[in-house]
PDB file of C-alpha atoms in Angstrom:
ATOM      1  CA  MET A   1      -3.887 116.748 -52.461  1.00 92.00           C
ATOM      2  CA  GLU A   2      -3.505 117.203 -48.714  1.00 96.00           C
ATOM      3  CA  LYS A   3      -6.234 117.182 -46.092  1.00 97.00           C
ATOM      4  CA  GLN A   4      -6.105 118.301 -42.450  1.00 98.00           C
ATOM      5  CA  ILE A   5      -7.945 115.833 -40.225  1.00 98.00           C
ATOM      6  CA  ALA A   6      -8.442 114.982 -36.555  1.00 98.00           C
ATOM      7  CA  LEU A   7      -7.879 111.460 -35.272  1.00 98.00           C
ATOM      8  CA  HIS A   8     -10.072 110.487 -32.332  1.00 97.00           C
ATOM      9  CA  HIS A   9      -8.057 108.555 -29.767  1.00 96.00           C
ATOM     10  CA  GLU A  10      -9.322 107.072 -26.513  1.00 86.00           C
ATOM     11  CA  ASP A  11     -10.607 109.314 -23.697  1.00 83.00           C
ATOM     12  CA  GLY A  12     -11.615 111.919 -26.257  1.00 88.00           C
ATOM     13  CA  LEU A  13      -8.038 112.887 -27.138  1.00 94.00           C
ATOM     14  CA  LYS A  14      -7.938 114.538 -30.567  1.00 97.00           C
ATOM     15  CA  LEU A  15      -4.774 114.194 -32.617  1.00 98.00           C
ATOM     16  CA  ALA A  16      -4.023 116.658 -35.400  1.00 99.00           C
ATOM     17  CA  ALA A  17      -3.004 114.970 -38.637  1.00 99.00           C
ATOM     18  CA  THR A  18      -2.415 115.581 -42.324  1.00 99.00           C
ATOM     19  CA  LEU A  19      -3.354 113.038 -44.973  1.00 99.00           C
ATOM     20  CA  HIS A  20      -1.515 113.148 -48.300  1.00 98.00           C
ATOM     21  CA  TYR A  21      -3.315 111.568 -51.238  1.00 97.00           C
ATOM     22  CA  PRO A  22      -1.364 109.625 -53.872  1.00 96.00           C
ATOM     23  CA  VAL A  23      -0.547 111.437 -57.084  1.00 92.00           C
ATOM     24  CA  ALA A  24       0.569 108.455 -59.154  1.00 72.00           C
ATOM     25  CA  PRO A  25      -2.156 106.125 -60.495  1.00 69.00           C
ATOM     26  CA  MET A  26      -3.247 103.127 -58.454  1.00 62.00           C
ATOM     27  CA  THR A  27      -2.250  99.561 -59.205  1.00 64.00           C
ATOM     28  CA  ASP A  28      -4.385  97.091 -61.147  1.00 64.00           C
ATOM     29  CA  ASP A  29      -6.352  96.121 -58.046  1.00 71.00           C
ATOM     30  CA  GLY A  30      -7.309  99.729 -57.327  1.00 81.00           C
ATOM     31  CA  LYS A  31      -5.292  99.869 -54.119  1.00 92.00           C
ATOM     32  CA  HIS A  32      -2.493 102.130 -52.915  1.00 96.00           C
ATOM     33  CA  PRO A  33       0.211 101.504 -50.304  1.00 97.00           C
ATOM     34  CA  ALA A  34       0.100 103.629 -47.154  1.00 98.00           C
ATOM     35  CA  VAL A  35       2.752 105.112 -44.876  1.00 99.00           C
ATOM     36  CA  VAL A  36       2.241 106.492 -41.364  1.00 99.00           C
ATOM     37  CA  ILE A  37       4.990 108.841 -40.121  1.00 99.00           C
ATOM     38  CA  CYS A  38       5.850 108.784 -36.404  1.00 99.00           C
ATOM     39  CA  HIS A  39       7.753 111.854 -35.189  1.00 99.00           C
ATOM     40  CA  GLY A  40      10.284 111.873 -32.377  1.00 98.00           C
ATOM     41  CA  PHE A  41      10.629 113.215 -28.836  1.00 98.00           C
ATOM     42  CA  ILE A  42       8.775 116.543 -28.370  1.00 97.00           C
ATOM     43  CA  GLY A  43       8.575 116.807 -32.154  1.00 98.00           C
ATOM     44  CA  ASN A  44       5.664 117.316 -34.515  1.00 98.00           C
ATOM     45  CA  ARG A  45       4.295 116.160 -37.848  1.00 98.00           C
ATOM     46  CA  ILE A  46       6.163 118.892 -39.759  1.00 98.00           C
ATOM     47  CA  GLY A  47       9.618 117.777 -38.659  1.00 98.00           C
ATOM     48  CA  VAL A  48      12.883 119.659 -38.321  1.00 96.00           C
ATOM     49  CA  ASP A  49      13.451 121.649 -41.510  1.00 96.00           C
ATOM     50  CA  ARG A  50      10.060 120.334 -42.723  1.00 97.00           C
ATOM     51  CA  LEU A  51      11.508 116.842 -43.116  1.00 98.00           C
ATOM     52  CA  PHE A  52       8.193 115.021 -42.738  1.00 99.00           C
ATOM     53  CA  VAL A  53       6.310 117.386 -45.026  1.00 99.00           C
ATOM     54  CA  LYS A  54       8.873 116.839 -47.769  1.00 98.00           C
ATOM     55  CA  THR A  55       8.893 113.094 -47.179  1.00 99.00           C
ATOM     56  CA  ALA A  56       5.111 112.806 -47.310  1.00 99.00           C
ATOM     57  CA  ARG A  57       4.855 114.823 -50.503  1.00 98.00           C
ATOM     58  CA  ALA A  58       7.598 112.826 -52.196  1.00 98.00           C
ATOM     59  CA  LEU A  59       6.031 109.480 -51.289  1.00 98.00           C
ATOM     60  CA  ALA A  60       2.592 110.707 -52.380  1.00 98.00           C
ATOM     61  CA  GLU A  61       4.105 111.532 -55.766  1.00 96.00           C
ATOM     62  CA  GLU A  62       5.099 107.875 -55.971  1.00 95.00           C
ATOM     63  CA  GLY A  63       1.541 106.684 -55.428  1.00 95.00           C
ATOM     64  CA  MET A  64       1.246 106.312 -51.664  1.00 97.00           C
ATOM     65  CA  PHE A  65      -1.189 107.544 -49.069  1.00 98.00           C
ATOM     66  CA  VAL A  66       0.840 109.198 -46.310  1.00 99.00           C
ATOM     67  CA  LEU A  67      -0.471 110.131 -42.880  1.00 99.00           C
ATOM     68  CA  ARG A  68       1.635 112.283 -40.572  1.00 99.00           C
ATOM     69  CA  PHE A  69       0.255 113.179 -37.157  1.00 99.00           C
ATOM     70  CA  ASP A  70       1.156 114.927 -33.913  1.00 98.00           C
ATOM     71  CA  TYR A  71       1.348 112.797 -30.798  1.00 98.00           C
ATOM     72  CA  GLY A  72      -0.765 114.006 -27.888  1.00 97.00           C
ATOM     73  CA  GLY A  73       0.616 117.235 -26.430  1.00 96.00           C
ATOM     74  CA  CYS A  74       2.775 117.929 -29.495  1.00 97.00           C
ATOM     75  CA  GLY A  75       2.159 120.205 -32.451  1.00 97.00           C
ATOM     76  CA  GLU A  76      -1.539 120.927 -32.794  1.00 98.00           C
ATOM     77  CA  SER A  77      -2.796 117.872 -30.919  1.00 97.00           C
ATOM     78  CA  GLU A  78      -4.631 117.992 -27.631  1.00 96.00           C
ATOM     79  CA  GLY A  79      -3.205 116.514 -24.452  1.00 94.00           C
ATOM     80  CA  ASP A  80      -0.174 116.758 -22.201  1.00 93.00           C
ATOM     81  CA  TYR A  81       2.853 115.067 -23.757  1.00 91.00           C
ATOM     82  CA  GLY A  82       4.741 114.703 -20.494  1.00 82.00           C
ATOM     83  CA  ALA A  83       1.781 113.020 -18.821  1.00 82.00           C
ATOM     84  CA  LEU A  84       1.417 110.433 -21.571  1.00 84.00           C
ATOM     85  CA  GLY A  85       3.840 107.534 -21.627  1.00 91.00           C
ATOM     86  CA  MET A  86       5.239 105.366 -24.386  1.00 96.00           C
ATOM     87  CA  ASP A  87       2.311 102.957 -24.161  1.00 96.00           C
ATOM     88  CA  SER A  88       0.024 105.853 -25.017  1.00 96.00           C
ATOM     89  CA  MET A  89       2.174 106.752 -28.030  1.00 97.00           C
ATOM     90  CA  ILE A  90       1.916 103.163 -29.246  1.00 98.00           C
ATOM     91  CA  GLY A  91      -1.848 103.362 -28.812  1.00 97.00           C
ATOM     92  CA  GLN A  92      -1.995 106.643 -30.709  1.00 97.00           C
ATOM     93  CA  THR A  93      -0.010 105.092 -33.544  1.00 98.00           C
ATOM     94  CA  ARG A  94      -2.535 102.276 -33.715  1.00 98.00           C
ATOM     95  CA  THR A  95      -5.309 104.873 -33.899  1.00 98.00           C
ATOM     96  CA  ALA A  96      -3.510 106.339 -36.926  1.00 99.00           C
ATOM     97  CA  LEU A  97      -3.382 102.853 -38.446  1.00 99.00           C
ATOM     98  CA  ASP A  98      -7.108 102.438 -37.806  1.00 98.00           C
ATOM     99  CA  TYR A  99      -7.795 105.570 -39.821  1.00 98.00           C
ATOM    100  CA  VAL A 100      -5.559 104.614 -42.739  1.00 98.00           C
ATOM    101  CA  LEU A 101      -6.918 101.096 -42.960  1.00 98.00           C
ATOM    102  CA  SER A 102     -10.512 102.319 -42.853  1.00 98.00           C
ATOM    103  CA  MET A 103     -10.014 103.591 -46.417  1.00 96.00           C
ATOM    104  CA  ASP A 104     -11.061 101.034 -49.029  1.00 94.00           C
ATOM    105  CA  CYS A 105      -8.394 102.163 -51.471  1.00 95.00           C
ATOM    106  CA  VAL A 106      -5.509 101.314 -49.116  1.00 97.00           C
ATOM    107  CA  ASP A 107      -3.775  97.991 -49.687  1.00 96.00           C
ATOM    108  CA  PRO A 108      -3.620  96.264 -46.266  1.00 97.00           C
ATOM    109  CA  LEU A 109      -0.620  94.239 -47.427  1.00 95.00           C
ATOM    110  CA  ARG A 110       1.449  97.379 -48.038  1.00 96.00           C
ATOM    111  CA  VAL A 111       1.206  99.347 -44.803  1.00 98.00           C
ATOM    112  CA  THR A 112       4.405 100.963 -43.515  1.00 99.00           C
ATOM    113  CA  LEU A 113       5.343 102.735 -40.298  1.00 99.00           C
ATOM    114  CA  LEU A 114       8.143 105.271 -40.727  1.00 99.00           C
ATOM    115  CA  GLY A 115       9.549 106.347 -37.369  1.00 99.00           C
ATOM    116  CA  HIS A 116      12.224 108.915 -36.577  1.00 99.00           C
ATOM    117  CA  SER A 117      14.282 108.924 -33.355  1.00 99.00           C
ATOM    118  CA  LEU A 118      11.972 108.035 -30.424  1.00 98.00           C
ATOM    119  CA  GLY A 119       9.276 107.658 -33.072  1.00 98.00           C
ATOM    120  CA  GLY A 120      11.389 104.849 -34.514  1.00 99.00           C
ATOM    121  CA  ALA A 121      11.236 102.969 -31.222  1.00 99.00           C
ATOM    122  CA  VAL A 122       7.495 103.662 -30.977  1.00 98.00           C
ATOM    123  CA  ALA A 123       6.987 102.448 -34.558  1.00 99.00           C
ATOM    124  CA  LEU A 124       8.895  99.241 -33.842  1.00 99.00           C
ATOM    125  CA  GLN A 125       7.024  98.545 -30.615  1.00 99.00           C
ATOM    126  CA  THR A 126       3.760  99.176 -32.451  1.00 99.00           C
ATOM    127  CA  ALA A 127       4.722  96.874 -35.316  1.00 99.00           C
ATOM    128  CA  VAL A 128       5.547  94.084 -32.873  1.00 98.00           C
ATOM    129  CA  ARG A 129       2.068  94.388 -31.352  1.00 97.00           C
ATOM    130  CA  ASP A 130       0.036  95.092 -34.488  1.00 98.00           C
ATOM    131  CA  ARG A 131       0.191  92.601 -37.342  1.00 97.00           C
ATOM    132  CA  ARG A 132      -1.381  95.123 -39.697  1.00 98.00           C
ATOM    133  CA  VAL A 133       2.073  96.713 -40.021  1.00 99.00           C
ATOM    134  CA  LYS A 134       3.873  94.949 -42.869  1.00 98.00           C
ATOM    135  CA  ARG A 135       6.906  97.201 -43.322  1.00 98.00           C
ATOM    136  CA  LEU A 136       9.036  99.312 -41.044  1.00 99.00           C
ATOM    137  CA  VAL A 137      11.369 102.223 -41.796  1.00 99.00           C
ATOM    138  CA  LEU A 138      13.621 103.358 -38.944  1.00 99.00           C
ATOM    139  CA  TRP A 139      15.293 106.759 -39.271  1.00 99.00           C
ATOM    140  CA  SER A 140      17.922 107.539 -36.610  1.00 99.00           C
ATOM    141  CA  ALA A 141      15.999 105.226 -34.308  1.00 99.00           C
ATOM    142  CA  VAL A 142      16.322 105.219 -30.534  1.00 99.00           C
ATOM    143  CA  GLY A 143      17.456 101.853 -29.173  1.00 98.00           C
ATOM    144  CA  TYR A 144      17.274 102.343 -25.411  1.00 98.00           C
ATOM    145  CA  PRO A 145      14.331 104.717 -24.839  1.00 98.00           C
ATOM    146  CA  PHE A 146      15.008 105.513 -21.190  1.00 98.00           C
ATOM    147  CA  ASN A 147      18.782 105.892 -21.429  1.00 98.00           C
ATOM    148  CA  ASP A 148      18.654 107.780 -24.724  1.00 98.00           C
ATOM    149  CA  ILE A 149      16.005 110.301 -23.648  1.00 98.00           C
ATOM    150  CA  VAL A 150      17.634 110.884 -20.248  1.00 98.00           C
ATOM    151  CA  ARG A 151      20.907 111.534 -22.051  1.00 97.00           C
ATOM    152  CA  ILE A 152      19.161 114.066 -24.312  1.00 97.00           C
ATOM    153  CA  VAL A 153      17.358 115.984 -21.541  1.00 97.00           C
ATOM    154  CA  GLY A 154      20.232 115.646 -19.076  1.00 97.00           C
ATOM    155  CA  ARG A 155      20.556 113.674 -15.867  1.00 97.00           C
ATOM    156  CA  ASP A 156      19.788 116.739 -13.744  1.00 97.00           C
ATOM    157  CA  ALA A 157      16.442 117.198 -15.485  1.00 97.00           C
ATOM    158  CA  TYR A 158      15.547 113.567 -14.909  1.00 97.00           C
ATOM    159  CA  ASP A 159      16.580 113.737 -11.244  1.00 97.00           C
ATOM    160  CA  GLU A 160      14.388 116.810 -10.801  1.00 97.00           C
ATOM    161  CA  SER A 161      11.417 114.961 -12.280  1.00 96.00           C
ATOM    162  CA  VAL A 162      11.947 112.184  -9.740  1.00 96.00           C
ATOM    163  CA  LYS A 163      12.251 114.564  -6.786  1.00 97.00           C
ATOM    164  CA  LYS A 164       9.456 116.967  -7.733  1.00 96.00           C
ATOM    165  CA  GLY A 165       7.256 114.718  -9.846  1.00 95.00           C
ATOM    166  CA  ALA A 166       7.897 116.686 -13.040  1.00 96.00           C
ATOM    167  CA  VAL A 167      10.451 118.866 -14.818  1.00 96.00           C
ATOM    168  CA  ASP A 168      10.105 121.717 -17.307  1.00 96.00           C
ATOM    169  CA  TYR A 169      12.075 120.816 -20.434  1.00 96.00           C
ATOM    170  CA  MET A 170      11.873 123.213 -23.373  1.00 94.00           C
ATOM    171  CA  GLY A 171       8.345 124.188 -22.368  1.00 94.00           C
ATOM    172  CA  TYR A 172       7.146 120.610 -21.906  1.00 95.00           C
ATOM    173  CA  THR A 173       6.262 119.410 -18.412  1.00 95.00           C
ATOM    174  CA  LEU A 174       7.755 115.933 -18.325  1.00 96.00           C
ATOM    175  CA  LYS A 175       6.440 113.880 -15.424  1.00 95.00           C
ATOM    176  CA  SER A 176       8.482 111.180 -13.745  1.00 94.00           C
ATOM    177  CA  ALA A 177       5.886 108.667 -14.971  1.00 94.00           C
ATOM    178  CA  PHE A 178       6.818 109.608 -18.552  1.00 96.00           C
ATOM    179  CA  PHE A 179      10.443 108.613 -17.980  1.00 96.00           C
ATOM    180  CA  HIS A 180       9.455 105.466 -16.117  1.00 95.00           C
ATOM    181  CA  SER A 181       7.235 104.402 -19.016  1.00 96.00           C
ATOM    182  CA  LEU A 182      10.318 104.412 -21.230  1.00 97.00           C
ATOM    183  CA  MET A 183      11.939 101.809 -18.973  1.00 96.00           C
ATOM    184  CA  ASP A 184       9.268  99.290 -19.902  1.00 94.00           C
ATOM    185  CA  HIS A 185      10.284  99.199 -23.560  1.00 97.00           C
ATOM    186  CA  GLN A 186      13.413  97.548 -24.969  1.00 97.00           C
ATOM    187  CA  PRO A 187      13.260  97.727 -28.792  1.00 98.00           C
ATOM    188  CA  PHE A 188      16.454  95.744 -29.308  1.00 98.00           C
ATOM    189  CA  GLN A 189      14.922  92.843 -27.377  1.00 97.00           C
ATOM    190  CA  THR A 190      11.540  92.925 -29.102  1.00 97.00           C
ATOM    191  CA  ALA A 191      12.819  93.584 -32.650  1.00 98.00           C
ATOM    192  CA  PRO A 192      13.053  89.877 -33.633  1.00 98.00           C
ATOM    193  CA  ARG A 193       9.307  89.540 -33.054  1.00 97.00           C
ATOM    194  CA  PHE A 194       8.494  91.712 -36.076  1.00 98.00           C
ATOM    195  CA  GLY A 195       8.246  89.516 -39.152  1.00 97.00           C
ATOM    196  CA  GLY A 196       7.971  92.188 -41.848  1.00 98.00           C
ATOM    197  CA  ASP A 197      10.547  93.966 -43.990  1.00 98.00           C
ATOM    198  CA  VAL A 198      12.730  96.659 -42.429  1.00 99.00           C
ATOM    199  CA  LEU A 199      14.799  99.579 -43.718  1.00 99.00           C
ATOM    200  CA  ILE A 200      17.287 101.297 -41.407  1.00 99.00           C
ATOM    201  CA  VAL A 201      18.629 104.769 -42.236  1.00 99.00           C
ATOM    202  CA  HIS A 202      21.157 106.465 -39.967  1.00 99.00           C
ATOM    203  CA  GLY A 203      23.759 109.205 -40.292  1.00 98.00           C
ATOM    204  CA  THR A 204      27.404 108.946 -39.279  1.00 98.00           C
ATOM    205  CA  GLY A 205      27.191 112.487 -37.895  1.00 98.00           C
ATOM    206  CA  ASP A 206      24.226 111.784 -35.610  1.00 98.00           C
ATOM    207  CA  GLU A 207      24.950 113.774 -32.464  1.00 97.00           C
ATOM    208  CA  MET A 208      22.068 112.318 -30.426  1.00 97.00           C
ATOM    209  CA  ILE A 209      21.632 108.647 -31.289  1.00 98.00           C
ATOM    210  CA  PRO A 210      24.807 106.676 -32.127  1.00 98.00           C
ATOM    211  CA  VAL A 211      25.062 105.371 -35.665  1.00 98.00           C
ATOM    212  CA  ASP A 212      26.125 102.064 -34.088  1.00 98.00           C
ATOM    213  CA  TYR A 213      22.455 101.524 -33.267  1.00 98.00           C
ATOM    214  CA  GLY A 214      21.758 101.149 -36.976  1.00 98.00           C
ATOM    215  CA  PHE A 215      24.282  98.333 -37.274  1.00 98.00           C
ATOM    216  CA  LEU A 216      22.968  96.638 -34.125  1.00 98.00           C
ATOM    217  CA  TYR A 217      19.378  96.846 -35.314  1.00 98.00           C
ATOM    218  CA  GLN A 218      20.323  95.230 -38.621  1.00 98.00           C
ATOM    219  CA  LYS A 219      22.266  92.476 -36.878  1.00 98.00           C
ATOM    220  CA  ILE A 220      19.257  91.709 -34.682  1.00 98.00           C
ATOM    221  CA  PHE A 221      16.776  91.760 -37.561  1.00 98.00           C
ATOM    222  CA  TRP A 222      19.024  89.404 -39.502  1.00 96.00           C
ATOM    223  CA  THR A 223      18.545  86.749 -36.797  1.00 95.00           C
ATOM    224  CA  ARG A 224      14.884  86.392 -37.763  1.00 96.00           C
ATOM    225  CA  GLY A 225      13.576  83.554 -39.847  1.00 92.00           C
ATOM    226  CA  GLU A 226      11.459  85.885 -41.991  1.00 93.00           C
ATOM    227  CA  GLY A 227      11.523  89.420 -43.337  1.00 94.00           C
ATOM    228  CA  LEU A 228      14.227  91.421 -45.104  1.00 94.00           C
ATOM    229  CA  CYS A 229      16.391  94.059 -43.447  1.00 98.00           C
ATOM    230  CA  ASP A 230      18.302  96.655 -45.458  1.00 98.00           C
ATOM    231  CA  LYS A 231      20.474  99.438 -44.091  1.00 98.00           C
ATOM    232  CA  GLU A 232      21.623 102.781 -45.505  1.00 98.00           C
ATOM    233  CA  ILE A 233      24.297 104.774 -43.685  1.00 98.00           C
ATOM    234  CA  LEU A 234      24.404 108.443 -44.706  1.00 98.00           C
ATOM    235  CA  PHE A 235      27.910 109.891 -44.504  1.00 97.00           C
ATOM    236  CA  GLN A 236      28.092 112.919 -42.164  1.00 97.00           C
ATOM    237  CA  ALA A 237      24.287 113.178 -41.872  1.00 98.00           C
ATOM    238  CA  ASN A 238      23.106 114.467 -38.496  1.00 98.00           C
ATOM    239  CA  HIS A 239      20.191 113.232 -36.388  1.00 98.00           C
ATOM    240  CA  THR A 240      17.519 115.011 -38.440  1.00 98.00           C
ATOM    241  CA  PHE A 241      19.198 114.834 -41.889  1.00 98.00           C
ATOM    242  CA  SER A 242      19.195 118.649 -41.828  1.00 94.00           C
ATOM    243  CA  SER A 243      21.162 119.414 -44.987  1.00 96.00           C
ATOM    244  CA  ARG A 244      19.332 119.352 -48.312  1.00 96.00           C
ATOM    245  CA  LYS A 245      21.646 116.628 -49.572  1.00 98.00           C
ATOM    246  CA  HIS A 246      20.943 114.339 -46.630  1.00 98.00           C
ATOM    247  CA  GLN A 247      17.218 115.052 -46.641  1.00 98.00           C
ATOM    248  CA  GLU A 248      16.952 114.189 -50.304  1.00 98.00           C
ATOM    249  CA  GLU A 249      19.099 111.102 -49.826  1.00 98.00           C
ATOM    250  CA  ALA A 250      17.005 109.755 -46.937  1.00 99.00           C
ATOM    251  CA  ILE A 251      13.766 110.374 -48.827  1.00 99.00           C
ATOM    252  CA  ARG A 252      15.104 108.859 -52.064  1.00 98.00           C
ATOM    253  CA  VAL A 253      16.454 105.755 -50.341  1.00 99.00           C
ATOM    254  CA  THR A 254      13.150 105.233 -48.553  1.00 99.00           C
ATOM    255  CA  GLY A 255      11.043 105.738 -51.673  1.00 98.00           C
ATOM    256  CA  ASP A 256      13.250 103.429 -53.733  1.00 98.00           C
ATOM    257  CA  TRP A 257      13.118 100.741 -51.052  1.00 98.00           C
ATOM    258  CA  LEU A 258       9.333 100.830 -50.836  1.00 98.00           C
ATOM    259  CA  ALA A 259       9.058 100.784 -54.637  1.00 96.00           C
ATOM    260  CA  LYS A 260      11.350  97.753 -54.750  1.00 95.00           C
ATOM    261  CA  LEU A 261       9.115  95.903 -52.305  1.00 95.00           C
ATOM    262  CA  ASP A 262       6.033  96.827 -54.331  1.00 88.00           C
ATOM    263  CA  LYS A 263       7.626  95.511 -57.505  1.00 84.00           C
ATOM    264  CA  ARG A 264       8.641  92.283 -55.813  1.00 82.00           C
ATOM    265  CA  GLN A 265       5.131  91.813 -54.449  1.00 75.00           C
ATOM    266  CA  GLU A 266       3.591  92.498 -57.857  1.00 72.00           C
ATOM    267  CA  GLU A 267       5.907  89.996 -59.551  1.00 67.00           C
ATOM    268  CA  TRP A 268       5.072  87.388 -56.936  1.00 66.00           C
ATOM    269  CA  HIS A 269       1.356  87.999 -57.474  1.00 57.00           C
ATOM    270  CA  HIS A 270       1.653  87.527 -61.248  1.00 53.00           C
ATOM    271  CA  TRP A 271       3.799  84.429 -60.803  1.00 56.00           C
ATOM    272  CA  SER A 272       1.342  82.871 -58.349  1.00 53.00           C
ATOM    273  CA  ILE A 273      -1.518  83.392 -60.819  1.00 50.00           C
TER     274      ILE A 273
END
């Protein structure tokens, strides 16, 4: 079952969201894991080629609650995307977590943020700040928010935003403050502060965010004293896993990884009893 909802963020900002209910039966304690999907730059909760819809439905089939939402100014949400910075996106993600964790049937020890592209960086920065996030899945994740987004929109567009205060990019009015907010966040530097388990998925054919970022993220996460970090490199997959093969592979790898963690946690629980 799927339900369209509105998340109420600060200053009255309403965020459009879709909640997917788990299909598989709950565990012995009556709780289900939950996943919140964070879309990328000027994206939406549907995703390119319906990637996030397919992902949410597949994970729901495996017994998870899945919440996918539109950041302010994207999709069906209220607000002006280009006027809201990365700090606001982190705050909106925490609002999504508030909603998920308000449900009694969600297991607070099995809460995952799944972020794609810029949403990956936002998910990581949120996880570092919010201890309620226990697991992190990074798909084609941005590593240097300012440099990566300026490279995507083009230097001329950024320069125009500085000179005129804003630039029109694909119908979005991106203010200079939006770009400057990206400068304040360095995911590679903050990554070691997240103590939970991490899965990295990246394609060798990613035309926007170098696949090398996936290797660097794993290397950094491995320096931590706690938490696992696994990596899956998809041969020839592009930035949005657009082919059916790559979509299915990314979704399968993610579902299998989460199921593995659930099994490990269940075994540990039985052993500790």
